[in-house]
């Protein structure tokens, strides 16, 4: 079974803090993704990566950065957290071979106070 | 802007009925289509994938694809209260990214 693990289920941070969200997958997938999900807005792509050290901006990259130093790990960084970044963050991974299905982690619910 | 549209619902059906969920997409070159189920507070999980025109059945679920009409649907037969969730339609063009629809909330009434 594919396993995508996000480091925290719930996180509470203060405005201005630097926040790291970690995601690890165990299926040797090439592709990894970070989304945020807000009521009424659906899933929005923040950043994605096709390979180690590669990153591409998604639809809403402002205020975020990412790091992919190892194939299995994809980190989302909020350089200076703001209240409008309070959201559910979902990590996903997929293989470049075969069916290209995205598998999701359990999600991190981040509250910025 | 590539778009995927779904009725937000809620769609309410009685237990045992057929639930029909619909999705339209704007990009004609879309190649792959997926249905995910998401329970409240949980992450999306894949139910079905479909790549060619026609029907694909898996247990109580049937996905239908019509590329000419840019339309994909999900039928759930013998709906159960445990099917109550939000159903997300996702579309993939060339490349690895998906475009997700906003989701349809389904409520199956006992």
mmCIF file with all atom_site columns, C-alpha atoms in Angstrom:
data_model
loop_
_atom_site.group_PDB
_atom_site.id
_atom_site.type_symbol
_atom_site.label_atom_id
_atom_site.label_alt_id
_atom_site.label_comp_id
_atom_site.label_asym_id
_atom_site.label_entity_id
_atom_site.label_seq_id
_atom_site.pdbx_PDB_ins_code
_atom_site.Cartn_x
_atom_site.Cartn_y
_atom_site.Cartn_z
_atom_site.occupancy
_atom_site.B_iso_or_equiv
_atom_site.pdbx_formal_charge
_atom_site.auth_seq_id
_atom_site.auth_comp_id
_atom_site.auth_asym_id
_atom_site.auth_atom_id
_atom_site.pdbx_PDB_model_num
ATOM 1   C CA . UNK A 1 1   ? 0.000   0.000  0.000   1.00 0.00 ? 1   UNK A CA 1
ATOM 2   C CA . UNK A 1 2   ? 1.119   3.518  -0.743  1.00 0.00 ? 2   UNK A CA 1
ATOM 3   C CA . UNK A 1 3   ? 1.841   5.503  2.355   1.00 0.00 ? 3   UNK A CA 1
ATOM 4   C CA . UNK A 1 4   ? 2.117   9.286  2.448   1.00 0.00 ? 4   UNK A CA 1
ATOM 5   C CA . UNK A 1 5   ? 2.888   10.550 5.914   1.00 0.00 ? 5   UNK A CA 1
ATOM 6   C CA . UNK A 1 6   ? 2.519   14.124 7.062   1.00 0.00 ? 6   UNK A CA 1
ATOM 7   C CA . UNK A 1 7   ? 4.416   15.003 10.200  1.00 0.00 ? 7   UNK A CA 1
ATOM 8   C CA . UNK A 1 8   ? 1.593   16.698 12.113  1.00 0.00 ? 8   UNK A CA 1
ATOM 9   C CA . UNK A 1 9   ? -2.189  16.373 12.107  1.00 0.00 ? 9   UNK A CA 1
ATOM 10  C CA . UNK A 1 10  ? -2.756  19.633 13.938  1.00 0.00 ? 10  UNK A CA 1
ATOM 11  C CA . UNK A 1 11  ? -0.490  22.624 14.295  1.00 0.00 ? 11  UNK A CA 1
ATOM 12  C CA . UNK A 1 12  ? -0.987  25.990 15.998  1.00 0.00 ? 12  UNK A CA 1
ATOM 13  C CA . UNK A 1 13  ? 1.456   28.798 15.243  1.00 0.00 ? 13  UNK A CA 1
ATOM 14  C CA . UNK A 1 14  ? 1.734   32.525 15.837  1.00 0.00 ? 14  UNK A CA 1
ATOM 15  C CA . UNK A 1 15  ? 1.716   35.193 13.148  1.00 0.00 ? 15  UNK A CA 1
ATOM 16  C CA . UNK A 1 16  ? 5.226   35.774 11.849  1.00 0.00 ? 16  UNK A CA 1
ATOM 17  C CA . UNK A 1 17  ? 6.583   32.361 12.831  1.00 0.00 ? 17  UNK A CA 1
ATOM 18  C CA . UNK A 1 18  ? 8.420   30.196 10.315  1.00 0.00 ? 18  UNK A CA 1
ATOM 19  C CA . UNK A 1 19  ? 6.501   26.967 9.810   1.00 0.00 ? 19  UNK A CA 1
ATOM 20  C CA . UNK A 1 20  ? 7.698   23.682 8.355   1.00 0.00 ? 20  UNK A CA 1
ATOM 21  C CA . UNK A 1 21  ? 5.280   21.035 7.119   1.00 0.00 ? 21  UNK A CA 1
ATOM 22  C CA . UNK A 1 22  ? 6.909   17.723 6.302   1.00 0.00 ? 22  UNK A CA 1
ATOM 23  C CA . UNK A 1 23  ? 5.705   14.995 3.970   1.00 0.00 ? 23  UNK A CA 1
ATOM 24  C CA . UNK A 1 24  ? 7.296   11.580 3.391   1.00 0.00 ? 24  UNK A CA 1
ATOM 25  C CA . UNK A 1 25  ? 6.229   8.904  0.919   1.00 0.00 ? 25  UNK A CA 1
ATOM 26  C CA . UNK A 1 26  ? 7.435   5.324  0.845   1.00 0.00 ? 26  UNK A CA 1
ATOM 27  C CA . UNK A 1 27  ? 6.629   4.320  -2.745  1.00 0.00 ? 27  UNK A CA 1
ATOM 28  C CA . UNK A 1 28  ? 9.612   5.806  -4.566  1.00 0.00 ? 28  UNK A CA 1
ATOM 29  C CA . UNK A 1 29  ? 7.292   8.219  -6.360  1.00 0.00 ? 29  UNK A CA 1
ATOM 30  C CA . UNK A 1 30  ? 8.876   10.852 -8.550  1.00 0.00 ? 30  UNK A CA 1
ATOM 31  C CA . UNK A 1 31  ? 6.143   13.456 -8.110  1.00 0.00 ? 31  UNK A CA 1
ATOM 32  C CA . UNK A 1 32  ? 5.063   15.200 -4.946  1.00 0.00 ? 32  UNK A CA 1
ATOM 33  C CA . UNK A 1 33  ? 2.517   17.940 -4.392  1.00 0.00 ? 33  UNK A CA 1
ATOM 34  C CA . UNK A 1 34  ? 1.353   20.375 -1.746  1.00 0.00 ? 34  UNK A CA 1
ATOM 35  C CA . UNK A 1 35  ? -2.256  21.573 -1.711  1.00 0.00 ? 35  UNK A CA 1
ATOM 36  C CA . UNK A 1 36  ? -4.322  23.651 0.596   1.00 0.00 ? 36  UNK A CA 1
ATOM 37  C CA . UNK A 1 37  ? -8.030  23.059 1.028   1.00 0.00 ? 37  UNK A CA 1
ATOM 38  C CA . UNK A 1 38  ? -10.465 25.688 2.211   1.00 0.00 ? 38  UNK A CA 1
ATOM 39  C CA . UNK A 1 39  ? -14.277 25.545 2.452   1.00 0.00 ? 39  UNK A CA 1
ATOM 40  C CA . UNK A 1 40  ? -15.847 26.648 -0.802  1.00 0.00 ? 40  UNK A CA 1
ATOM 41  C CA . UNK A 1 41  ? -12.500 26.885 -2.603  1.00 0.00 ? 41  UNK A CA 1
ATOM 42  C CA . UNK A 1 42  ? -11.659 23.232 -3.028  1.00 0.00 ? 42  UNK A CA 1
ATOM 43  C CA . UNK A 1 43  ? -8.133  21.889 -3.437  1.00 0.00 ? 43  UNK A CA 1
ATOM 44  C CA . UNK A 1 44  ? -5.602  24.439 -4.657  1.00 0.00 ? 44  UNK A CA 1
ATOM 45  C CA . UNK A 1 45  ? -2.098  23.513 -5.739  1.00 0.00 ? 45  UNK A CA 1
ATOM 46  C CA . UNK A 1 46  ? 0.671   25.421 -3.961  1.00 0.00 ? 46  UNK A CA 1
ATOM 47  C CA . UNK A 1 47  ? 3.849   23.767 -5.270  1.00 0.00 ? 47  UNK A CA 1
ATOM 48  C CA . UNK A 1 48  ? 4.873   20.521 -6.861  1.00 0.00 ? 48  UNK A CA 1
ATOM 49  C CA . UNK A 1 49  ? 8.066   18.657 -7.616  1.00 0.00 ? 49  UNK A CA 1
ATOM 50  C CA . UNK A 1 50  ? 8.905   16.175 -10.359 1.00 0.00 ? 50  UNK A CA 1
ATOM 51  C CA . UNK A 1 51  ? 12.275  15.157 -9.026  1.00 0.00 ? 51  UNK A CA 1
ATOM 52  C CA . UNK A 1 52  ? 14.803  15.761 -6.308  1.00 0.00 ? 52  UNK A CA 1
ATOM 53  C CA . UNK A 1 53  ? 15.770  19.439 -6.068  1.00 0.00 ? 53  UNK A CA 1
ATOM 54  C CA . UNK A 1 54  ? 13.128  20.296 -8.680  1.00 0.00 ? 54  UNK A CA 1
ATOM 55  C CA . UNK A 1 55  ? 10.187  22.520 -7.825  1.00 0.00 ? 55  UNK A CA 1
ATOM 56  C CA . UNK A 1 56  ? 7.443   24.236 -9.765  1.00 0.00 ? 56  UNK A CA 1
ATOM 57  C CA . UNK A 1 57  ? 4.934   26.845 -8.678  1.00 0.00 ? 57  UNK A CA 1
ATOM 58  C CA . UNK A 1 58  ? 1.314   25.858 -8.579  1.00 0.00 ? 58  UNK A CA 1
ATOM 59  C CA . UNK A 1 59  ? -1.692  28.150 -8.559  1.00 0.00 ? 59  UNK A CA 1
ATOM 60  C CA . UNK A 1 60  ? -1.099  29.878 -5.210  1.00 0.00 ? 60  UNK A CA 1
ATOM 61  C CA . UNK A 1 61  ? 2.644   29.883 -4.357  1.00 0.00 ? 61  UNK A CA 1
ATOM 62  C CA . UNK A 1 62  ? 2.750   33.318 -2.713  1.00 0.00 ? 62  UNK A CA 1
ATOM 63  C CA . UNK A 1 63  ? 3.900   33.159 0.891   1.00 0.00 ? 63  UNK A CA 1
ATOM 64  C CA . UNK A 1 64  ? 5.209   29.594 0.554   1.00 0.00 ? 64  UNK A CA 1
ATOM 65  C CA . UNK A 1 65  ? 8.402   27.852 -0.438  1.00 0.00 ? 65  UNK A CA 1
ATOM 66  C CA . UNK A 1 66  ? 9.324   24.176 -0.727  1.00 0.00 ? 66  UNK A CA 1
ATOM 67  C CA . UNK A 1 67  ? 12.320  21.919 -0.431  1.00 0.00 ? 67  UNK A CA 1
ATOM 68  C CA . UNK A 1 68  ? 12.991  18.505 -1.897  1.00 0.00 ? 68  UNK A CA 1
ATOM 69  C CA . UNK A 1 69  ? 16.457  17.332 -0.943  1.00 0.00 ? 69  UNK A CA 1
ATOM 70  C CA . UNK A 1 70  ? 15.554  13.632 -0.984  1.00 0.00 ? 70  UNK A CA 1
ATOM 71  C CA . UNK A 1 71  ? 13.185  11.773 -3.254  1.00 0.00 ? 71  UNK A CA 1
ATOM 72  C CA . UNK A 1 72  ? 10.910  10.621 -0.458  1.00 0.00 ? 72  UNK A CA 1
ATOM 73  C CA . UNK A 1 73  ? 10.567  13.944 1.371   1.00 0.00 ? 73  UNK A CA 1
ATOM 74  C CA . UNK A 1 74  ? 8.866   17.165 0.326   1.00 0.00 ? 74  UNK A CA 1
ATOM 75  C CA . UNK A 1 75  ? 8.704   20.072 2.748   1.00 0.00 ? 75  UNK A CA 1
ATOM 76  C CA . UNK A 1 76  ? 6.422   23.074 2.658   1.00 0.00 ? 76  UNK A CA 1
ATOM 77  C CA . UNK A 1 77  ? 7.733   26.228 4.343   1.00 0.00 ? 77  UNK A CA 1
ATOM 78  C CA . UNK A 1 78  ? 5.761   29.234 5.460   1.00 0.00 ? 78  UNK A CA 1
ATOM 79  C CA . UNK A 1 79  ? 8.481   31.864 5.823   1.00 0.00 ? 79  UNK A CA 1
ATOM 80  C CA . UNK A 1 80  ? 6.367   34.195 7.952   1.00 0.00 ? 80  UNK A CA 1
ATOM 81  C CA . UNK A 1 81  ? 2.999   32.701 8.821   1.00 0.00 ? 81  UNK A CA 1
ATOM 82  C CA . UNK A 1 82  ? -0.071  34.887 8.466   1.00 0.00 ? 82  UNK A CA 1
ATOM 83  C CA . UNK A 1 83  ? -3.648  34.345 9.602   1.00 0.00 ? 83  UNK A CA 1
ATOM 84  C CA . UNK A 1 84  ? -4.836  33.874 6.012   1.00 0.00 ? 84  UNK A CA 1
ATOM 85  C CA . UNK A 1 85  ? -2.657  30.762 5.831   1.00 0.00 ? 85  UNK A CA 1
ATOM 86  C CA . UNK A 1 86  ? -4.889  29.016 8.344   1.00 0.00 ? 86  UNK A CA 1
ATOM 87  C CA . UNK A 1 87  ? -6.042  26.003 6.354   1.00 0.00 ? 87  UNK A CA 1
ATOM 88  C CA . UNK A 1 88  ? -5.901  22.264 5.799   1.00 0.00 ? 88  UNK A CA 1
ATOM 89  C CA . UNK A 1 89  ? -2.676  21.331 4.013   1.00 0.00 ? 89  UNK A CA 1
ATOM 90  C CA . UNK A 1 90  ? -2.550  18.125 2.009   1.00 0.00 ? 90  UNK A CA 1
ATOM 91  C CA . UNK A 1 91  ? 0.494   16.420 0.574   1.00 0.00 ? 91  UNK A CA 1
ATOM 92  C CA . UNK A 1 92  ? 0.205   13.970 -2.321  1.00 0.00 ? 92  UNK A CA 1
ATOM 93  C CA . UNK A 1 93  ? 2.550   11.838 -4.373  1.00 0.00 ? 93  UNK A CA 1
ATOM 94  C CA . UNK A 1 94  ? 2.324   10.010 -7.677  1.00 0.00 ? 94  UNK A CA 1
ATOM 95  C CA . UNK A 1 95  ? 4.433   7.913  -9.966  1.00 0.00 ? 95  UNK A CA 1
ATOM 96  C CA . UNK A 1 96  ? 5.489   9.082  -13.418 1.00 0.00 ? 96  UNK A CA 1
ATOM 97  C CA . UNK A 1 97  ? 4.931   5.528  -14.641 1.00 0.00 ? 97  UNK A CA 1
ATOM 98  C CA . UNK A 1 98  ? 1.614   3.769  -14.962 1.00 0.00 ? 98  UNK A CA 1
ATOM 99  C CA . UNK A 1 99  ? -1.682  5.337  -13.981 1.00 0.00 ? 99  UNK A CA 1
ATOM 100 C CA . UNK A 1 100 ? -0.473  8.657  -12.534 1.00 0.00 ? 100 UNK A CA 1
ATOM 101 C CA . UNK A 1 101 ? -2.771  8.404  -9.527  1.00 0.00 ? 101 UNK A CA 1
ATOM 102 C CA . UNK A 1 102 ? -2.205  10.885 -6.720  1.00 0.00 ? 102 UNK A CA 1
ATOM 103 C CA . UNK A 1 103 ? -2.172  9.464  -3.188  1.00 0.00 ? 103 UNK A CA 1
ATOM 104 C CA . UNK A 1 104 ? -2.796  11.795 -0.299  1.00 0.00 ? 104 UNK A CA 1
ATOM 105 C CA . UNK A 1 105 ? -1.468  12.072 3.208   1.00 0.00 ? 105 UNK A CA 1
ATOM 106 C CA . UNK A 1 106 ? -3.809  12.526 6.175   1.00 0.00 ? 106 UNK A CA 1
ATOM 107 C CA . UNK A 1 107 ? -3.464  16.306 6.094   1.00 0.00 ? 107 UNK A CA 1
ATOM 108 C CA . UNK A 1 108 ? -2.228  18.944 8.516   1.00 0.00 ? 108 UNK A CA 1
ATOM 109 C CA . UNK A 1 109 ? -4.733  21.390 9.927   1.00 0.00 ? 109 UNK A CA 1
ATOM 110 C CA . UNK A 1 110 ? -2.765  24.564 10.544  1.00 0.00 ? 110 UNK A CA 1
ATOM 111 C CA . UNK A 1 111 ? -4.091  27.417 12.647  1.00 0.00 ? 111 UNK A CA 1
ATOM 112 C CA . UNK A 1 112 ? -2.190  30.700 12.620  1.00 0.00 ? 112 UNK A CA 1
ATOM 113 C CA . UNK A 1 113 ? -3.145  32.983 15.500  1.00 0.00 ? 113 UNK A CA 1
ATOM 114 C CA . UNK B 2 1   ? -7.798  28.630 -17.139 1.00 0.00 ? 1   UNK B CA 1
ATOM 115 C CA . UNK B 2 2   ? -8.538  24.931 -17.093 1.00 0.00 ? 2   UNK B CA 1
ATOM 116 C CA . UNK B 2 3   ? -11.698 24.303 -15.093 1.00 0.00 ? 3   UNK B CA 1
ATOM 117 C CA . UNK B 2 4   ? -13.496 21.384 -13.590 1.00 0.00 ? 4   UNK B CA 1
ATOM 118 C CA . UNK B 2 5   ? -17.043 21.975 -12.453 1.00 0.00 ? 5   UNK B CA 1
ATOM 119 C CA . UNK B 2 6   ? -19.315 20.044 -10.146 1.00 0.00 ? 6   UNK B CA 1
ATOM 120 C CA . UNK B 2 7   ? -22.577 20.801 -8.418  1.00 0.00 ? 7   UNK B CA 1
ATOM 121 C CA . UNK B 2 8   ? -21.688 21.551 -4.812  1.00 0.00 ? 8   UNK B CA 1
ATOM 122 C CA . UNK B 2 9   ? -24.805 19.883 -3.458  1.00 0.00 ? 9   UNK B CA 1
ATOM 123 C CA . UNK B 2 10  ? -25.763 18.679 -1.032  1.00 0.00 ? 10  UNK B CA 1
ATOM 124 C CA . UNK B 2 11  ? -27.186 15.824 -3.037  1.00 0.00 ? 11  UNK B CA 1
ATOM 125 C CA . UNK B 2 12  ? -29.529 13.815 -0.860  1.00 0.00 ? 12  UNK B CA 1
ATOM 126 C CA . UNK B 2 13  ? -30.627 10.297 -1.769  1.00 0.00 ? 13  UNK B CA 1
ATOM 127 C CA . UNK B 2 14  ? -32.440 7.634  0.255   1.00 0.00 ? 14  UNK B CA 1
ATOM 128 C CA . UNK B 2 15  ? -30.599 4.508  1.310   1.00 0.00 ? 15  UNK B CA 1
ATOM 129 C CA . UNK B 2 16  ? -30.635 1.904  -1.455  1.00 0.00 ? 16  UNK B CA 1
ATOM 130 C CA . UNK B 2 17  ? -31.107 4.429  -4.269  1.00 0.00 ? 17  UNK B CA 1
ATOM 131 C CA . UNK B 2 18  ? -28.678 5.306  -7.050  1.00 0.00 ? 18  UNK B CA 1
ATOM 132 C CA . UNK B 2 19  ? -26.618 8.445  -6.501  1.00 0.00 ? 19  UNK B CA 1
ATOM 133 C CA . UNK B 2 20  ? -25.487 10.230 -9.659  1.00 0.00 ? 20  UNK B CA 1
ATOM 134 C CA . UNK B 2 21  ? -22.598 12.680 -9.454  1.00 0.00 ? 21  UNK B CA 1
ATOM 135 C CA . UNK B 2 22  ? -21.596 14.789 -12.429 1.00 0.00 ? 22  UNK B CA 1
ATOM 136 C CA . UNK B 2 23  ? -18.498 16.633 -13.533 1.00 0.00 ? 23  UNK B CA 1
ATOM 137 C CA . UNK B 2 24  ? -17.675 18.742 -16.596 1.00 0.00 ? 24  UNK B CA 1
ATOM 138 C CA . UNK B 2 25  ? -14.261 19.924 -17.680 1.00 0.00 ? 25  UNK B CA 1
ATOM 139 C CA . UNK B 2 26  ? -13.098 22.649 -20.006 1.00 0.00 ? 26  UNK B CA 1
ATOM 140 C CA . UNK B 2 27  ? -9.830  21.349 -21.490 1.00 0.00 ? 27  UNK B CA 1
ATOM 141 C CA . UNK B 2 28  ? -10.449 19.127 -24.509 1.00 0.00 ? 28  UNK B CA 1
ATOM 142 C CA . UNK B 2 29  ? -7.006  17.517 -24.297 1.00 0.00 ? 29  UNK B CA 1
ATOM 143 C CA . UNK B 2 30  ? -7.718  16.046 -20.866 1.00 0.00 ? 30  UNK B CA 1
ATOM 144 C CA . UNK B 2 31  ? -6.577  12.439 -20.768 1.00 0.00 ? 31  UNK B CA 1
ATOM 145 C CA . UNK B 2 32  ? -7.273  10.930 -17.365 1.00 0.00 ? 32  UNK B CA 1
ATOM 146 C CA . UNK B 2 33  ? -10.167 11.286 -14.983 1.00 0.00 ? 33  UNK B CA 1
ATOM 147 C CA . UNK B 2 34  ? -10.463 10.381 -11.337 1.00 0.00 ? 34  UNK B CA 1
ATOM 148 C CA . UNK B 2 35  ? -13.079 10.295 -8.615  1.00 0.00 ? 35  UNK B CA 1
ATOM 149 C CA . UNK B 2 36  ? -11.988 10.765 -5.021  1.00 0.00 ? 36  UNK B CA 1
ATOM 150 C CA . UNK B 2 37  ? -14.106 10.417 -1.889  1.00 0.00 ? 37  UNK B CA 1
ATOM 151 C CA . UNK B 2 38  ? -13.405 12.660 1.082   1.00 0.00 ? 38  UNK B CA 1
ATOM 152 C CA . UNK B 2 39  ? -15.004 12.166 4.466   1.00 0.00 ? 39  UNK B CA 1
ATOM 153 C CA . UNK B 2 40  ? -15.287 15.216 6.688   1.00 0.00 ? 40  UNK B CA 1
ATOM 154 C CA . UNK B 2 41  ? -11.934 16.037 8.260   1.00 0.00 ? 41  UNK B CA 1
ATOM 155 C CA . UNK B 2 42  ? -10.141 13.343 6.275   1.00 0.00 ? 42  UNK B CA 1
ATOM 156 C CA . UNK B 2 43  ? -8.006  13.344 3.151   1.00 0.00 ? 43  UNK B CA 1
ATOM 157 C CA . UNK B 2 44  ? -9.223  12.356 -0.336  1.00 0.00 ? 44  UNK B CA 1
ATOM 158 C CA . UNK B 2 45  ? -9.074  8.675  -1.244  1.00 0.00 ? 45  UNK B CA 1
ATOM 159 C CA . UNK B 2 46  ? -9.280  7.347  -4.784  1.00 0.00 ? 46  UNK B CA 1
ATOM 160 C CA . UNK B 2 47  ? -12.443 5.505  -5.794  1.00 0.00 ? 47  UNK B CA 1
ATOM 161 C CA . UNK B 2 48  ? -12.207 5.215  -9.559  1.00 0.00 ? 48  UNK B CA 1
ATOM 162 C CA . UNK B 2 49  ? -10.044 6.172  -12.486 1.00 0.00 ? 49  UNK B CA 1
ATOM 163 C CA . UNK B 2 50  ? -11.202 6.197  -16.106 1.00 0.00 ? 50  UNK B CA 1
ATOM 164 C CA . UNK B 2 51  ? -9.241  6.885  -19.259 1.00 0.00 ? 51  UNK B CA 1
ATOM 165 C CA . UNK B 2 52  ? -11.406 5.998  -22.250 1.00 0.00 ? 52  UNK B CA 1
ATOM 166 C CA . UNK B 2 53  ? -14.959 6.716  -23.334 1.00 0.00 ? 53  UNK B CA 1
ATOM 167 C CA . UNK B 2 54  ? -17.655 4.499  -21.916 1.00 0.00 ? 54  UNK B CA 1
ATOM 168 C CA . UNK B 2 55  ? -18.364 2.915  -18.576 1.00 0.00 ? 55  UNK B CA 1
ATOM 169 C CA . UNK B 2 56  ? -16.079 1.397  -15.983 1.00 0.00 ? 56  UNK B CA 1
ATOM 170 C CA . UNK B 2 57  ? -17.559 -0.586 -13.136 1.00 0.00 ? 57  UNK B CA 1
ATOM 171 C CA . UNK B 2 58  ? -16.073 -1.475 -9.761  1.00 0.00 ? 58  UNK B CA 1
ATOM 172 C CA . UNK B 2 59  ? -18.473 -3.002 -7.295  1.00 0.00 ? 59  UNK B CA 1
ATOM 173 C CA . UNK B 2 60  ? -21.267 -0.531 -6.559  1.00 0.00 ? 60  UNK B CA 1
ATOM 174 C CA . UNK B 2 61  ? -19.443 2.254  -8.413  1.00 0.00 ? 61  UNK B CA 1
ATOM 175 C CA . UNK B 2 62  ? -19.613 3.037  -12.142 1.00 0.00 ? 62  UNK B CA 1
ATOM 176 C CA . UNK B 2 63  ? -17.663 5.820  -13.785 1.00 0.00 ? 63  UNK B CA 1
ATOM 177 C CA . UNK B 2 64  ? -18.868 7.109  -17.147 1.00 0.00 ? 64  UNK B CA 1
ATOM 178 C CA . UNK B 2 65  ? -16.785 9.191  -19.531 1.00 0.00 ? 65  UNK B CA 1
ATOM 179 C CA . UNK B 2 66  ? -17.894 11.100 -22.607 1.00 0.00 ? 66  UNK B CA 1
ATOM 180 C CA . UNK B 2 67  ? -14.954 13.043 -24.039 1.00 0.00 ? 67  UNK B CA 1
ATOM 181 C CA . UNK B 2 68  ? -17.000 14.586 -26.851 1.00 0.00 ? 68  UNK B CA 1
ATOM 182 C CA . UNK B 2 69  ? -19.285 16.202 -24.277 1.00 0.00 ? 69  UNK B CA 1
ATOM 183 C CA . UNK B 2 70  ? -16.415 16.762 -21.818 1.00 0.00 ? 70  UNK B CA 1
ATOM 184 C CA . UNK B 2 71  ? -18.397 15.042 -19.140 1.00 0.00 ? 71  UNK B CA 1
ATOM 185 C CA . UNK B 2 72  ? -17.579 12.422 -16.523 1.00 0.00 ? 72  UNK B CA 1
ATOM 186 C CA . UNK B 2 73  ? -19.965 10.974 -13.977 1.00 0.00 ? 73  UNK B CA 1
ATOM 187 C CA . UNK B 2 74  ? -19.978 8.612  -11.020 1.00 0.00 ? 74  UNK B CA 1
ATOM 188 C CA . UNK B 2 75  ? -22.924 6.373  -10.212 1.00 0.00 ? 75  UNK B CA 1
ATOM 189 C CA . UNK B 2 76  ? -23.230 4.764  -6.811  1.00 0.00 ? 76  UNK B CA 1
ATOM 190 C CA . UNK B 2 77  ? -25.709 1.902  -6.733  1.00 0.00 ? 77  UNK B CA 1
ATOM 191 C CA . UNK B 2 78  ? -27.442 0.740  -3.553  1.00 0.00 ? 78  UNK B CA 1
ATOM 192 C CA . UNK B 2 79  ? -26.268 3.869  -1.726  1.00 0.00 ? 79  UNK B CA 1
ATOM 193 C CA . UNK B 2 80  ? -25.406 3.404  1.931   1.00 0.00 ? 80  UNK B CA 1
ATOM 194 C CA . UNK B 2 81  ? -25.175 5.979  4.747   1.00 0.00 ? 81  UNK B CA 1
ATOM 195 C CA . UNK B 2 82  ? -21.440 5.239  4.784   1.00 0.00 ? 82  UNK B CA 1
ATOM 196 C CA . UNK B 2 83  ? -21.268 6.713  1.257   1.00 0.00 ? 83  UNK B CA 1
ATOM 197 C CA . UNK B 2 84  ? -22.101 10.133 2.692   1.00 0.00 ? 84  UNK B CA 1
ATOM 198 C CA . UNK B 2 85  ? -19.053 12.230 1.875   1.00 0.00 ? 85  UNK B CA 1
ATOM 199 C CA . UNK B 2 86  ? -17.774 14.842 -0.550  1.00 0.00 ? 86  UNK B CA 1
ATOM 200 C CA . UNK B 2 87  ? -16.846 13.472 -3.971  1.00 0.00 ? 87  UNK B CA 1
ATOM 201 C CA . UNK B 2 88  ? -14.081 15.216 -5.876  1.00 0.00 ? 88  UNK B CA 1
ATOM 202 C CA . UNK B 2 89  ? -13.647 14.970 -9.622  1.00 0.00 ? 89  UNK B CA 1
ATOM 203 C CA . UNK B 2 90  ? -10.055 15.343 -10.844 1.00 0.00 ? 90  UNK B CA 1
ATOM 204 C CA . UNK B 2 91  ? -8.820  15.758 -14.393 1.00 0.00 ? 91  UNK B CA 1
ATOM 205 C CA . UNK B 2 92  ? -5.295  15.236 -15.685 1.00 0.00 ? 92  UNK B CA 1
ATOM 206 C CA . UNK B 2 93  ? -3.917  16.573 -18.927 1.00 0.00 ? 93  UNK B CA 1
ATOM 207 C CA . UNK B 2 94  ? -0.486  15.802 -20.261 1.00 0.00 ? 94  UNK B CA 1
ATOM 208 C CA . UNK B 2 95  ? 1.904   15.975 -17.365 1.00 0.00 ? 95  UNK B CA 1
ATOM 209 C CA . UNK B 2 96  ? 1.534   15.128 -13.739 1.00 0.00 ? 96  UNK B CA 1
ATOM 210 C CA . UNK B 2 97  ? -0.802  17.795 -12.404 1.00 0.00 ? 97  UNK B CA 1
ATOM 211 C CA . UNK B 2 98  ? -4.462  17.379 -11.604 1.00 0.00 ? 98  UNK B CA 1
ATOM 212 C CA . UNK B 2 99  ? -7.204  19.965 -11.715 1.00 0.00 ? 99  UNK B CA 1
ATOM 213 C CA . UNK B 2 100 ? -9.759  19.262 -9.010  1.00 0.00 ? 100 UNK B CA 1
ATOM 214 C CA . UNK B 2 101 ? -13.392 20.223 -9.028  1.00 0.00 ? 101 UNK B CA 1
ATOM 215 C CA . UNK B 2 102 ? -14.900 21.842 -5.936  1.00 0.00 ? 102 UNK B CA 1
ATOM 216 C CA . UNK B 2 103 ? -16.603 18.606 -4.908  1.00 0.00 ? 103 UNK B CA 1
ATOM 217 C CA . UNK B 2 104 ? -20.194 17.449 -4.490  1.00 0.00 ? 104 UNK B CA 1
ATOM 218 C CA . UNK B 2 105 ? -21.449 16.707 -0.999  1.00 0.00 ? 105 UNK B CA 1
ATOM 219 C CA . UNK B 2 106 ? -23.537 13.526 -0.937  1.00 0.00 ? 106 UNK B CA 1
ATOM 220 C CA . UNK B 2 107 ? -25.889 12.677 1.896   1.00 0.00 ? 107 UNK B CA 1
ATOM 221 C CA . UNK B 2 108 ? -27.454 9.200  1.991   1.00 0.00 ? 108 UNK B CA 1
ATOM 222 C CA . UNK B 2 109 ? -30.477 9.180  4.236   1.00 0.00 ? 109 UNK B CA 1
ATOM 223 C CA . UNK B 2 110 ? -31.288 6.023  6.238   1.00 0.00 ? 110 UNK B CA 1
#
